[in-house]
Coordinates of C-alpha atoms in Angstrom, one line a residue:
G1 CA -13.4 -10.5 -5.4
K2 CA -12.6 -7.8 -7.4
L3 CA -10.1 -5.1 -6.3
E4 CA -11.3 -1.2 -7.0
L5 CA -8.2 1.2 -7.0
M6 CA -9.3 4.0 -5.1
A7 CA -6.1 6.1 -4.7
T8 CA -2.2 6.2 -5.3
L9 CA 0.7 8.1 -4.0
K10 CA 4.3 8.3 -5.2
L11 CA 6.8 8.3 -2.8
K12 CA 10.9 8.0 -2.6
N13 CA 12.1 4.8 -1.8
N14 CA 12.3 4.0 2.0
E15 CA 11.9 0.3 3.1
E16 CA 10.0 1.2 6.1
F17 CA 7.1 1.7 3.9
F18 CA 7.1 -2.3 3.4
R19 CA 6.3 -2.7 7.1
V20 CA 3.6 0.2 7.3
V21 CA 1.8 -1.6 4.0
D22 CA 1.7 -4.7 5.8
F23 CA 0.5 -3.4 9.4
L24 CA -2.1 -1.8 7.5
N25 CA -3.3 -5.0 5.8
R26 CA -3.3 -6.9 8.9
N27 CA -5.5 -4.5 10.9
L28 CA -8.0 -2.9 8.2
K29 CA -8.5 -6.2 6.1
S30 CA -11.7 -6.3 7.7
H31 CA -13.0 -2.8 6.6
N32 CA -12.7 -4.3 3.1
L33 CA -9.3 -2.4 2.3
M34 CA -6.0 -3.4 0.6
F35 CA -2.9 -1.7 0.6
G36 CA 0.0 -2.3 -2.2
L37 CA 3.2 -1.1 -2.8
T38 CA 5.3 -1.5 -5.6
K39 CA 8.9 -0.3 -6.4
K40 CA 10.2 1.1 -9.7
D41 CA 14.0 2.0 -9.9
D42 CA 14.1 4.2 -6.6
E43 CA 10.4 5.2 -6.7
L44 CA 7.5 3.6 -4.7
T45 CA 3.9 3.6 -5.7
F46 CA 1.4 3.2 -2.4
S47 CA -1.9 2.2 -3.9
I48 CA -5.2 1.6 -1.7
Y49 CA -7.8 -0.6 -2.8
E50 CA -11.5 -1.8 -1.8
V51 CA -12.2 -5.4 -1.7

C-alpha cells in the first residue's frame, strides 16, 4: 500500500515520544493510520500517514 502523508509536527527531543508513536501504531492500525517519528539533531518530526 501507498502511504499518504497527512500532517507533520516538529517537536523538541523527548524519548517518551517514541513510546507514544508505538502506542498509536499498535492501537490505530485498523483505522488505516500509521505514525512516524524521525530525529534530526535535537529536533523530532512527528508524522501521520494514511495507509
